[in-house]
Coordinates of C-alpha atoms in Angstrom, one line a residue:
X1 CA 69.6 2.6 -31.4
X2 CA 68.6 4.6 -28.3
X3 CA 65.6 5.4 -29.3
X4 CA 65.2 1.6 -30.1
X5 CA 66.4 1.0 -26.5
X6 CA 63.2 3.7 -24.8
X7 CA 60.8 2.2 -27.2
X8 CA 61.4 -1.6 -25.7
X9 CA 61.4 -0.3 -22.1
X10 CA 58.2 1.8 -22.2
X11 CA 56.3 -1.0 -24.2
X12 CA 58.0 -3.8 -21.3
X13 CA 56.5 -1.0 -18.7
X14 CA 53.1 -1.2 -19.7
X15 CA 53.2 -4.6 -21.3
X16 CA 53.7 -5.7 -17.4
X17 CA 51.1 -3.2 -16.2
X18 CA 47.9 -4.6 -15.1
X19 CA 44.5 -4.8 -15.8
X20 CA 43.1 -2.1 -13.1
X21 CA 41.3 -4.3 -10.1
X22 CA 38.2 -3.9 -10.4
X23 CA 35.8 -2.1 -7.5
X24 CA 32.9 -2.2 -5.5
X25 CA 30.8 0.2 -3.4
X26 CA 29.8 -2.9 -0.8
X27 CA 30.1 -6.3 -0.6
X28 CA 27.9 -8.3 1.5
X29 CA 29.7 -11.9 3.0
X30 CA 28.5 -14.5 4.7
X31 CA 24.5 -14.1 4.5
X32 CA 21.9 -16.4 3.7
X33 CA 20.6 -14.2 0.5
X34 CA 16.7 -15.3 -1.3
X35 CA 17.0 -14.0 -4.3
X36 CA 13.5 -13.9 -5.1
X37 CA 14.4 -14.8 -9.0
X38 CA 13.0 -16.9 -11.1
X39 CA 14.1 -20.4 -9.4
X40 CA 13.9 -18.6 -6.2
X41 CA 17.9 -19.3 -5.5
X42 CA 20.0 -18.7 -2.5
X43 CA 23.5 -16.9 -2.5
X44 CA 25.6 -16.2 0.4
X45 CA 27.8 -13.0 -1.0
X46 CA 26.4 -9.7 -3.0
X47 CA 28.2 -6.8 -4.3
X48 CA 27.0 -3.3 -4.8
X49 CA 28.0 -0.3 -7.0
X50 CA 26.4 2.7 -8.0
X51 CA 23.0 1.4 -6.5
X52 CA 23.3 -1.5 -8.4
X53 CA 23.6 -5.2 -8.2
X54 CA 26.8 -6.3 -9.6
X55 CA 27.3 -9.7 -7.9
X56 CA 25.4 -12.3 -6.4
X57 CA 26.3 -15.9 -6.1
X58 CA 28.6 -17.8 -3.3
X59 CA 31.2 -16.2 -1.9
X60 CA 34.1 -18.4 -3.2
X61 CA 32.6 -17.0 -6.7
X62 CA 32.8 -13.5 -5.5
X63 CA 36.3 -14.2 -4.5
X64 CA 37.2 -14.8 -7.5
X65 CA 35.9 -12.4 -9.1
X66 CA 38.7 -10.1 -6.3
X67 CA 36.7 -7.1 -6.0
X68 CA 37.9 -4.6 -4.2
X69 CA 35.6 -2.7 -1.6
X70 CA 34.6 0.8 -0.1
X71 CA 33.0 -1.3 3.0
X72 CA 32.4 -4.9 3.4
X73 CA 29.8 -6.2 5.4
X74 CA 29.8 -9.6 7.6
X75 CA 26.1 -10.2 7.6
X76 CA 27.2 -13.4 10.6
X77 CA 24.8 -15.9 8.8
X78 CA 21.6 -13.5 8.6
X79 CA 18.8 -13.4 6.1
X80 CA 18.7 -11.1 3.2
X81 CA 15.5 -10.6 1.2
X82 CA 14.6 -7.8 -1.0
X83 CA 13.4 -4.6 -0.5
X84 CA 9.1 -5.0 0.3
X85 CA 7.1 -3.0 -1.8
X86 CA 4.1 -2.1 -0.1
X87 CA 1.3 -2.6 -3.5
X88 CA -1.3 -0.5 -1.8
X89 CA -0.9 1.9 1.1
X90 CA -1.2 5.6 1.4
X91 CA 2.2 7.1 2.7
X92 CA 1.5 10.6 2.4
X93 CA -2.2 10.0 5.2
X94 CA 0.3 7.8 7.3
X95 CA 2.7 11.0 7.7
X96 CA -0.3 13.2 8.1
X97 CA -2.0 11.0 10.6
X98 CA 0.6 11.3 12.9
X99 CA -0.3 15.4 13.6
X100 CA -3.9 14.5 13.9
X101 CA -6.1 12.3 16.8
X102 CA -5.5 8.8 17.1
X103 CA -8.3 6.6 17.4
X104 CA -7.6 3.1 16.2
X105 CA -7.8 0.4 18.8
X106 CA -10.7 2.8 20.4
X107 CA -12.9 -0.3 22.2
X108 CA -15.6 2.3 23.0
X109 CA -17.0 5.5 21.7
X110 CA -16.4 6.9 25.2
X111 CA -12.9 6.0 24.8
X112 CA -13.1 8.1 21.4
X113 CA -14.3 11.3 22.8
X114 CA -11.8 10.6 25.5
X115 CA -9.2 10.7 23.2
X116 CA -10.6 13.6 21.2
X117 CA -10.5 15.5 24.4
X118 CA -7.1 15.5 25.4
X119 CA -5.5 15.6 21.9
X120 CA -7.2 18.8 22.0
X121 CA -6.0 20.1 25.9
X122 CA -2.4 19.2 24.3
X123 CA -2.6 20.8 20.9
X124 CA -5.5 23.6 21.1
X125 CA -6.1 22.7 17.5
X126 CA -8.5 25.2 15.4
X127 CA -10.4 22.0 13.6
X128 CA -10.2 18.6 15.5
X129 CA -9.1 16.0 13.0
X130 CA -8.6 12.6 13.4
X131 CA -9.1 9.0 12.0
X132 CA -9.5 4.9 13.2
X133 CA -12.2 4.2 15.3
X134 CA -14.2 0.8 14.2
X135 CA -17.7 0.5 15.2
X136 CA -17.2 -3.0 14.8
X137 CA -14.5 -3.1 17.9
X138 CA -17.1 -1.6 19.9
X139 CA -19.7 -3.3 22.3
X140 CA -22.8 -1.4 20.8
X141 CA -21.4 -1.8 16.9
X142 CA -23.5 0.9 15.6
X143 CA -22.5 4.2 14.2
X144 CA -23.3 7.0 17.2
X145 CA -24.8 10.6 16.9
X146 CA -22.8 14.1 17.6
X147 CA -25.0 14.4 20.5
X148 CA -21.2 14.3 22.9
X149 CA -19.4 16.2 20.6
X150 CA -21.7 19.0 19.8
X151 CA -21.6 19.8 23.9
X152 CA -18.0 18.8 24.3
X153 CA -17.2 21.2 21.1
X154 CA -19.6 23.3 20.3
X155 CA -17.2 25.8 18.7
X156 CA -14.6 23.7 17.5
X157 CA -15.3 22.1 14.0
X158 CA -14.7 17.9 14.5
X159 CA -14.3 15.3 11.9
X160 CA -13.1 12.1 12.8
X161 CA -13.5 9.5 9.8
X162 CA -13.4 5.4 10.4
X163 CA -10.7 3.3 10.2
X164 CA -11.5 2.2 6.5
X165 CA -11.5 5.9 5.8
X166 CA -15.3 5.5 4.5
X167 CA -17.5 7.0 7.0
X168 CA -17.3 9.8 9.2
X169 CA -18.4 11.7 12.5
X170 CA -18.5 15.5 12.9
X171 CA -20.2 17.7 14.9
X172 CA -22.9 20.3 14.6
X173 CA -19.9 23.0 14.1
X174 CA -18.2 20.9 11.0
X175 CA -21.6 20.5 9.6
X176 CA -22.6 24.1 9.4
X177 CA -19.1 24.8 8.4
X178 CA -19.7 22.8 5.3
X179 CA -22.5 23.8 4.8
X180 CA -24.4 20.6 5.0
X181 CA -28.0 20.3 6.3
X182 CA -31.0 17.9 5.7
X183 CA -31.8 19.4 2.3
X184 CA -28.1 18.9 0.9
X185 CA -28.2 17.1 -1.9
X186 CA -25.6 14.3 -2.7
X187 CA -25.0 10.7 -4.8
X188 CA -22.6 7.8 -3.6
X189 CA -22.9 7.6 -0.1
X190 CA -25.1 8.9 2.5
X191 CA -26.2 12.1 5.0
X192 CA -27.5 9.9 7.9
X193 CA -31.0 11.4 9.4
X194 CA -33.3 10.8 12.4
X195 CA -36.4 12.1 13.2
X196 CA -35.3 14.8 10.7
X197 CA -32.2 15.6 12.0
X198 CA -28.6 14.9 11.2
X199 CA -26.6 12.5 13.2
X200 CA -23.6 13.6 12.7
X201 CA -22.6 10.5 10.3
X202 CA -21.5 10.8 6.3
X203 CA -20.7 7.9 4.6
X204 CA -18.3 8.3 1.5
X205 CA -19.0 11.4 -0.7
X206 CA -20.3 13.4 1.5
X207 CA -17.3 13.5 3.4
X208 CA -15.7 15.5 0.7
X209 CA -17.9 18.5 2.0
X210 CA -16.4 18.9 5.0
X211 CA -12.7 17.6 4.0
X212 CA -13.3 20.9 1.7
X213 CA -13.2 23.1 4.6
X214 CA -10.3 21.2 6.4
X215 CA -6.7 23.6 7.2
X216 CA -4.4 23.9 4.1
X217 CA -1.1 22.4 5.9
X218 CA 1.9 24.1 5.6
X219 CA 4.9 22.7 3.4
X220 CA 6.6 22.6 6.5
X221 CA 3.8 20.1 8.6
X222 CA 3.5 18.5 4.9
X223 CA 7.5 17.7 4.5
X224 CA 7.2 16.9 8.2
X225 CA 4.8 14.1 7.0
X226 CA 6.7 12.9 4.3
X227 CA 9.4 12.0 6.3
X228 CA 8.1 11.3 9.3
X229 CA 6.3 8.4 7.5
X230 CA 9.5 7.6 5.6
X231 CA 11.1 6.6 8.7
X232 CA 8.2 4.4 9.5
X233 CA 8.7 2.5 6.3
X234 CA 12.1 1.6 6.6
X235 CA 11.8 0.8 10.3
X236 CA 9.8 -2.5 8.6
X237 CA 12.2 -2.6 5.4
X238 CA 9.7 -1.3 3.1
X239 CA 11.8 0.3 0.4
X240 CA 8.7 0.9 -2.6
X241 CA 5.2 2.0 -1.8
X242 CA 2.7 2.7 -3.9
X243 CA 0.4 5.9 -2.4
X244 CA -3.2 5.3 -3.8
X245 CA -4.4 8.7 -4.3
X246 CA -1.9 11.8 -4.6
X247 CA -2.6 15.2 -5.7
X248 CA -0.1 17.2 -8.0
X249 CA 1.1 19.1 -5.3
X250 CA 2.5 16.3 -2.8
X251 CA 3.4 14.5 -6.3
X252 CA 5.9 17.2 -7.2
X253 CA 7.1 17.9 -3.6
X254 CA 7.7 14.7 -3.3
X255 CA 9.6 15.0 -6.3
X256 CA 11.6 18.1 -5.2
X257 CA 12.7 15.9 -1.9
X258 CA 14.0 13.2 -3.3
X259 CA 15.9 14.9 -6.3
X260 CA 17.3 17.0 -2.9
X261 CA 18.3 13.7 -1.6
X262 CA 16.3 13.8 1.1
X263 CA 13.3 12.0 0.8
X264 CA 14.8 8.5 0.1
X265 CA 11.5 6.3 -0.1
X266 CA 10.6 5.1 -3.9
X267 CA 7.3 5.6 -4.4
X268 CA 4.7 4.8 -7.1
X269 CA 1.9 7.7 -7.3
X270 CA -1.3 6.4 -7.7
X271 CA -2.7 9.8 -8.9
X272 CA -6.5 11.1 -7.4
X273 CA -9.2 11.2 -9.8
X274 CA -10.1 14.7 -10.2
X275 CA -10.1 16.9 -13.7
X276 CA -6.8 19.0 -12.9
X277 CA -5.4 15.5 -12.1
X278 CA -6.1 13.7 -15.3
X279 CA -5.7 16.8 -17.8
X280 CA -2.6 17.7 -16.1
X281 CA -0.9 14.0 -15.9
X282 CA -2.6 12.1 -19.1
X283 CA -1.1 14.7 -21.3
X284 CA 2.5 15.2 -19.7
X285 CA 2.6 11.8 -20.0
X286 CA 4.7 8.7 -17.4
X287 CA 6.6 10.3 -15.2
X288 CA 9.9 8.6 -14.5
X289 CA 13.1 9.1 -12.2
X290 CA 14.9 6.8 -9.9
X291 CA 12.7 7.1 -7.1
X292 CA 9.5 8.5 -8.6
X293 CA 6.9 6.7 -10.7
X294 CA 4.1 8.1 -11.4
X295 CA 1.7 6.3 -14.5
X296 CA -1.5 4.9 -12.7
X297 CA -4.6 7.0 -11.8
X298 CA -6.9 6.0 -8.5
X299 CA -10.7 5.6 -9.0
X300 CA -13.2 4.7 -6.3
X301 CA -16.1 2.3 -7.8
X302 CA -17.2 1.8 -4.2
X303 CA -17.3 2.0 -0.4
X304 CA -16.1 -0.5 2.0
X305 CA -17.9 -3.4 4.0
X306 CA -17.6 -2.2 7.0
X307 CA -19.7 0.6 7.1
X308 CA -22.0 -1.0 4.4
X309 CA -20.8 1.1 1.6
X310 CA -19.5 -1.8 -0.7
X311 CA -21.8 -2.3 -3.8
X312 CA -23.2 -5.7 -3.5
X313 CA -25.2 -7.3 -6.1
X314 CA -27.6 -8.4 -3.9
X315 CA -28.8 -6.8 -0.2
X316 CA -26.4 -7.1 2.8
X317 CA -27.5 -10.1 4.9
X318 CA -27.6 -8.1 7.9
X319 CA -29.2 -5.4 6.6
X320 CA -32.9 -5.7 4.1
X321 CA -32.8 -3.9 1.6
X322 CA -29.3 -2.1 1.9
X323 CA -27.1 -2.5 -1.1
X324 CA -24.3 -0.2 -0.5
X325 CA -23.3 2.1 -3.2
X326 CA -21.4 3.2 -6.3
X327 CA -19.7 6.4 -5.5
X328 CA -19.9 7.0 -9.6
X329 CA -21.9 6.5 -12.1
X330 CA -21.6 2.9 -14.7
X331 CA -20.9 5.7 -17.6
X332 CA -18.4 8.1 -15.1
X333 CA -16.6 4.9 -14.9
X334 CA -16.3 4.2 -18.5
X335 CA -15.6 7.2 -19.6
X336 CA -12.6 7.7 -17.3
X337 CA -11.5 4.0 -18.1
X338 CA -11.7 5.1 -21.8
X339 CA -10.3 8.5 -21.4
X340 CA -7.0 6.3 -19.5
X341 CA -6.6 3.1 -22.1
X342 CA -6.2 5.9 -24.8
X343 CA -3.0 6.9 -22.7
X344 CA 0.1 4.9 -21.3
X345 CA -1.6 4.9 -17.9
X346 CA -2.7 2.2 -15.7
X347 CA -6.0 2.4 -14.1
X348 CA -6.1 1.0 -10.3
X349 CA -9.9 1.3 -9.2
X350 CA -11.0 0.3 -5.4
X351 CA -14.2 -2.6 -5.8
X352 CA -15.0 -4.1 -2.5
X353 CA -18.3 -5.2 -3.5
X354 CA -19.4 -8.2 -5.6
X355 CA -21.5 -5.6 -7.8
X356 CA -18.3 -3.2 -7.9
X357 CA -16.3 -6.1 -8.8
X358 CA -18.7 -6.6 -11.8
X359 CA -18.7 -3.4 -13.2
X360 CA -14.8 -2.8 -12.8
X361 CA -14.0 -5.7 -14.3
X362 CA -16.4 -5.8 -17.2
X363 CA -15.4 -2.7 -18.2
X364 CA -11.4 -3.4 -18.0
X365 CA -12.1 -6.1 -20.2
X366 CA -14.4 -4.4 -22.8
X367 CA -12.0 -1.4 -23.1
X368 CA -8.7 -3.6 -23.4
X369 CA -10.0 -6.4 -25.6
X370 CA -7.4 -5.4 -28.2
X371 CA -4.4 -4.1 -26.4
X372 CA -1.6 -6.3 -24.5
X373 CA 0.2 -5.4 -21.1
X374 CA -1.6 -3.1 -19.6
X375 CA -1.9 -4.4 -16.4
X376 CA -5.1 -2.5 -15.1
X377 CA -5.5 -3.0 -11.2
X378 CA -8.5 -4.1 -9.2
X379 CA -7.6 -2.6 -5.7
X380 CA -9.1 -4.8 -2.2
X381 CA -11.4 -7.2 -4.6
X382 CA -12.7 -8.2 -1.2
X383 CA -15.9 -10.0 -2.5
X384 CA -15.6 -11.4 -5.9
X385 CA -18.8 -13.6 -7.1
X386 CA -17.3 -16.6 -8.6
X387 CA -18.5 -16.2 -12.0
X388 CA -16.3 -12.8 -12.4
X389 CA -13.2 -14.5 -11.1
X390 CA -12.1 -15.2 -14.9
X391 CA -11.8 -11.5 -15.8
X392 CA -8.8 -11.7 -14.3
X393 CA -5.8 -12.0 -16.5
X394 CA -2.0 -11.8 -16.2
X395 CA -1.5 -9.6 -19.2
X396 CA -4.5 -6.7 -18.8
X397 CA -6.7 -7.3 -15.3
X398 CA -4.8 -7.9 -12.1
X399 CA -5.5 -7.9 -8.3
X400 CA -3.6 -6.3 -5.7
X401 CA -5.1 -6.9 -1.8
X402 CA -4.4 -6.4 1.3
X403 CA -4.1 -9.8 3.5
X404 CA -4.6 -8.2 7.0
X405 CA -8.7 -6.8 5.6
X406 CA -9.3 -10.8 5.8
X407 CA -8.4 -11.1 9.5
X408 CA -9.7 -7.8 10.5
X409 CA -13.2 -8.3 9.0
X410 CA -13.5 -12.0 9.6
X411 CA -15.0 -11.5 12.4
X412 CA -18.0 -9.6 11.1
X413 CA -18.0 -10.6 7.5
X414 CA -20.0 -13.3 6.9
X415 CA -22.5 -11.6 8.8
X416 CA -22.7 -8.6 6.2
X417 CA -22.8 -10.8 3.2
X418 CA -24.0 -14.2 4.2
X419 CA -23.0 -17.9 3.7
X420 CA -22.4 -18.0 0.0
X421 CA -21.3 -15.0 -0.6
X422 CA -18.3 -15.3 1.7
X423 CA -17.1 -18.4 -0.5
X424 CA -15.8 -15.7 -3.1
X425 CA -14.6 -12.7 -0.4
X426 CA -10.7 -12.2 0.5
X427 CA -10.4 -15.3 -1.7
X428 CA -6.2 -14.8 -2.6
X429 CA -5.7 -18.2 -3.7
X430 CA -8.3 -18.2 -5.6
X431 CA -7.3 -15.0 -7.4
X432 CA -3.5 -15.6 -7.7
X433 CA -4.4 -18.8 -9.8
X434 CA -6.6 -17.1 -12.4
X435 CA -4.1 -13.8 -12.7
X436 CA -1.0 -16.0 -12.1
X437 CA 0.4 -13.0 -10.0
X438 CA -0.8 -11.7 -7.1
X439 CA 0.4 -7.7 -5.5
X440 CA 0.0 -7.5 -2.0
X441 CA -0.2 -4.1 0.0
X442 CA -1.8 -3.0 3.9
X443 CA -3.7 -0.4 3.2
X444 CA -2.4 1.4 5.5
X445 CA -3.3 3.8 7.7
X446 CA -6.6 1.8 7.5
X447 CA -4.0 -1.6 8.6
X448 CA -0.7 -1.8 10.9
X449 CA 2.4 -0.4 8.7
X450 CA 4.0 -3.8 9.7
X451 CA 4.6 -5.6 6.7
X452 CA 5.2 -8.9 8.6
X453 CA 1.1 -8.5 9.4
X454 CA 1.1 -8.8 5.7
X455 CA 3.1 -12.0 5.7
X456 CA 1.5 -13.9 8.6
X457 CA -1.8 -13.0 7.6
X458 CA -1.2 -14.1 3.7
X459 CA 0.1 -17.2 5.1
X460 CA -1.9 -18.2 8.2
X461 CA -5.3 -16.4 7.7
X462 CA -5.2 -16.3 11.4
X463 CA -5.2 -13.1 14.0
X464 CA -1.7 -13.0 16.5
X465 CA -3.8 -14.5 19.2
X466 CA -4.3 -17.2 16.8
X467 CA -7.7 -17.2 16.1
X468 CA -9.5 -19.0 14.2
X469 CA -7.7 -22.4 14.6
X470 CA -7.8 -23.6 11.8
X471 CA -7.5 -20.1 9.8
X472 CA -10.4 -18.5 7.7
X473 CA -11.4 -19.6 4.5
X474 CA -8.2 -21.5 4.9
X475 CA -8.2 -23.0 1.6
X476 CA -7.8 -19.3 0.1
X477 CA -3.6 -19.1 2.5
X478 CA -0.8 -18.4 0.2
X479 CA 2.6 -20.1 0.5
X480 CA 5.2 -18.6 1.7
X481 CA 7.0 -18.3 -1.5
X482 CA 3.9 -17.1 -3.1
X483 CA 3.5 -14.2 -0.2
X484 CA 6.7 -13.1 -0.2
X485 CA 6.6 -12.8 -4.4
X486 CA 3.6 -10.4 -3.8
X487 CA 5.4 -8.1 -1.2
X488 CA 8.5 -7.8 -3.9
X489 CA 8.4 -9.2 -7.6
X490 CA 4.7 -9.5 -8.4
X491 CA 4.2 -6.1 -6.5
X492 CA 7.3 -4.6 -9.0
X493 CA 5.3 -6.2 -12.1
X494 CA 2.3 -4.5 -11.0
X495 CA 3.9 -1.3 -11.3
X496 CA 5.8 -2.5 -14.3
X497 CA 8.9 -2.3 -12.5
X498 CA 10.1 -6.0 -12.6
X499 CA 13.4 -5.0 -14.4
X500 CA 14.8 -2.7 -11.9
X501 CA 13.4 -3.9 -8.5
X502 CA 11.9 -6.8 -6.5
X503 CA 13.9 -9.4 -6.7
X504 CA 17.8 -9.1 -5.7
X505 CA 19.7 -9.9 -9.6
X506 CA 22.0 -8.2 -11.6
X507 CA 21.6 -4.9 -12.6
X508 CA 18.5 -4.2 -10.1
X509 CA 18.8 -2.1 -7.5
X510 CA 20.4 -2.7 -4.5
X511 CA 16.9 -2.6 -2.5
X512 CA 17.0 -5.2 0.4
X513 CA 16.9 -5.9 4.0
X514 CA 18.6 -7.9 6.5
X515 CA 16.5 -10.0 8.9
X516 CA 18.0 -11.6 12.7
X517 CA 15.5 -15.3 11.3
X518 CA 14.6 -16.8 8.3
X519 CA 11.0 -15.4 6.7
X520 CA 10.6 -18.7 5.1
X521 CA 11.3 -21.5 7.9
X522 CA 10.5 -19.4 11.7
X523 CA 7.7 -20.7 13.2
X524 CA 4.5 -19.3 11.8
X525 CA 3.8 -17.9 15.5
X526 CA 7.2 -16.1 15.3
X527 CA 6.3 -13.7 12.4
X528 CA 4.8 -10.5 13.8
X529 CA 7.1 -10.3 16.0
X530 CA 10.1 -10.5 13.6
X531 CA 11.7 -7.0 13.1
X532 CA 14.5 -5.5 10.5
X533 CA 17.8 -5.6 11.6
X534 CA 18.5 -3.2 8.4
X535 CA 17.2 -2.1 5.5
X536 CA 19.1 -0.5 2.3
X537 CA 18.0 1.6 -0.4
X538 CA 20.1 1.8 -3.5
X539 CA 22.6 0.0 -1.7
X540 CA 22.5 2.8 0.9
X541 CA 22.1 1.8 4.4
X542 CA 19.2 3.9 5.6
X543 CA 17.8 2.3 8.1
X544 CA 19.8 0.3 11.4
X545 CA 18.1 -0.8 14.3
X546 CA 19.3 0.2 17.5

């Protein structure tokens, strides 16, 4: 009987117990949340655990639900958007950039030696190196000589490359250095003479001469870099990028820092097209972790407009006779595009040019005629003759461009490629109905990191002063919807990443940011000045403004 009696009790005890309440790592209130799903919905409460999504809906919902939580956060009625993924941008150069001479905004070429010179009376550097000036911004808009530099260093090797990254300056020093004279042989670019002497200015290729010779950086000014530009990013609540163009060895230290926790920034490694590259990475196979993604390589078909590098079908309008360049061969393209479609990889190739456009595209479609999802990228497709427009595709051939190149170059464009041609450059609209998708990126360090740029630019096809009036090409302006999809859930799809990021659902990651005004209804005026109140990665807060 007594043992009849215990049995009742202990089943009464835990008959009564109950269920345990269950938890949550945060739990965002009182927000205006864009979801950035399918419908595009609104929720005003989110929970968090583990990194993940487990909530989202209203807040009476989530009471329901009685969650309890490790912090709670009153967001006071602000705006929550996802993570941005920055499609195109090179992270590593950003971080690298920011140890070297900064010339972008340079009106003058004066104003660029001036800089030169006292970057160098501050840092006594062994080889001057430094990026961003812009003809174009200049009064005389035409490349100079070395004459300045060889008498202001005639010692110190110089190389200071364009904003675009596709042309270059060095001085007699560099030049001898690399070992380049007027007898050096090259393809894809150009050794600019006079009278039978160098200027002083390479264009594409053979700029890989003399960033040969460049200083090895330490792992320590390398992880310097790295972080340095990590900060940058979530300053403007970018939470993914994707750096187009890595070698192995940043690959795997970037690797190293985040498995150390330190490096925090996602990123999607666009790997460089060299031989160690491609034998190393196309037989390993995708590489995968939380924070690492590394299953595309990064091919150059051509220059860029701005130093007249892009391959165009037909001669540049300000220039007889000049057709830009490929910087490889038809059959070095297809037989890297053949080498990748026989692998898991994506191939993202840069095509500026209508004639670069061509070739890319033809040959993404002849080498994935039979095959599904591949999602190949065209990077900038900056001037696209309308006959090629249908290669693109949702399933195989997709664009990914950078807004801000339309409202940089607009004011020199149509002057490089002439009336008709411009009817099919920076053409977004256009592009995003034929693919149905649409990735958008900066580019930079060529562009501002400000993502917001990206946005107002997408959207307005204006400059911040506001110019032109009435935008350019202003049938080609994206919604706003239709930007913000391409700075989060196209840009995820594009790196075959739609499942775990760029849109706030869930089971996602907990990748978002919290914004002061509302991306979708400010003023149009308002948006490059709009900054991130916060931004979280993996539900971690890792970035607060002060």
């Amino acid at each position: 009987m007594k043992k009849f009696l215990v049995f009742l009790m202990i089943s009464c005890v835990v008959s009564c117990q109950q269920e345990p309440q269950p938890t949550a790592d945060l739990i965002i209130k009182n927000a205006t949340i864009y979801s950035v799903d399918d419908a595009f919905s609104n929720a005003s409460a989110m929970a968090v655990k583990d990194g993940k999504i487990v909530f989202i809906g209203s807040e009476e919902e989530l009471d329901r639900k009685n969650l309890i939580a490790s912090k709670t956060v009153d967001a006071s009625g602000k705006y929550i958007f996802p993570g941005l993924i920055d499609a195109h941008c090179h992270f590593y150069r950003l971080g690298q950039q920011a140890q070297r001479v900064d010339l972008v905004g340079t009106a003058s070429y004066q104003e660029v030696l001036n800089h030169i010179q006292e970057f160098q009376k501050a840092t006594n550097k062994a080889f001057i190196i430094g990026r961003g000036w812009d003809q174009n911004d200049w009064e005389v808009k035409e490349y100079p000589t070395n004459k300045e530099l060889n008498k202001l260093f005639p010692d110190t090797p110089v190389a200071i490359t364009r904003i675009d990254g596709h042309a270059m300056i060095v001085n007699e020093a560099a030049l001898k250095m690399a070992g380049i004279d007027t007898n050096t042989s090259f393809s894809g670019g150009d050794i600019e003479q006079k009278d039978g002497k160098l200027t002083g200015i390479l264009i594409d290729n053979p700029m890989n001469l003399v960033r040969g010779i460049f200083p090895v950086a330490s792992l320590e000014e390398d992880i310097e870099a790295l972080m340095d530009a990590q900060d940058i990013n979530f300053s403007y609540g970018i939470t993914t990028v994707d750096d187009a163009g890595l070698m192995r060895s940043t690959i795997e230290l970037i690797d190293s820092l985040q498995q150390a926790k330190v490096l925090k920034m996602k990123v999607y490694a666009m790997i460089s097209n060299t031989p160690e590259n491609l034998d190393y990475y196309l037989n390993k196979g995708i590489v995968k972790t939380d924070r690492l993604n590394v299953r595309s390589v990064k091919f150059y078909a051509d220059g860029a407009l701005g130093s007249r590098g892009a391959a165009m079908k037909e001669s540049y309008s300000d220039r007889q006779d000049h057709f830009g360049a490929l910087l490889s061969s038809v059959d070095d393209l297809e037989a890297v595009a053949k080498r990748i479609a026989a692998t898991a990889y994506q191939m993202n190739t840069h095509a500026i040019g209508d004639s670069a456009n061509y070739v890319v595209l033809k040959t993404y479609k002849d080498l994935l005629s039979d095959q599904k999802d591949r999602r190949w990228r065209v990077e900038h497709a900056q001037i696209v003759d309308p006959a090629d427009f249908e290669f693109f595709d949702e399933e195989n051939v997709l664009p990914s461009v950078q807004p801000t190149h339309a409202t940089s170059d607009m004011y020199w464009a149509e002057d490089r490629v002439g009336e008709e041609r411009i009817k099919g450059a920076y053409a977004y609209k256009k592009l995003l109905q034929q693919s149905k998708m649409l990735a958008l990126g900066t580019d930079y360090p060529v562009e501002q990191v400000n993502p917001f740029l990206t946005f107002y630019a997408a959207v307005s096809r204006k400059d911040t002063s506001g110019y032109p009036e009435n935008g350019f090409l202003a049938d080609q302006a994206l919604s706003r919807e239709e930007a913000l999809r391409g700075m989060t859930i196209w840009a995820a799809y594009s790196n075959f990443e739609e499942n775990e990021k760029g849109s706030l659902e869930v089971g996602k990651a907990a990748d978002f940011i919290l914004l002061d005004q509302d991306l979708m209804t400010v003023r149009v005026e308002e948006i490059p000045q709009m900054k991130v109140r916060a931004t979280y990665s993996n539900g971690e807060l890792v970035y607060t403004a002060k």
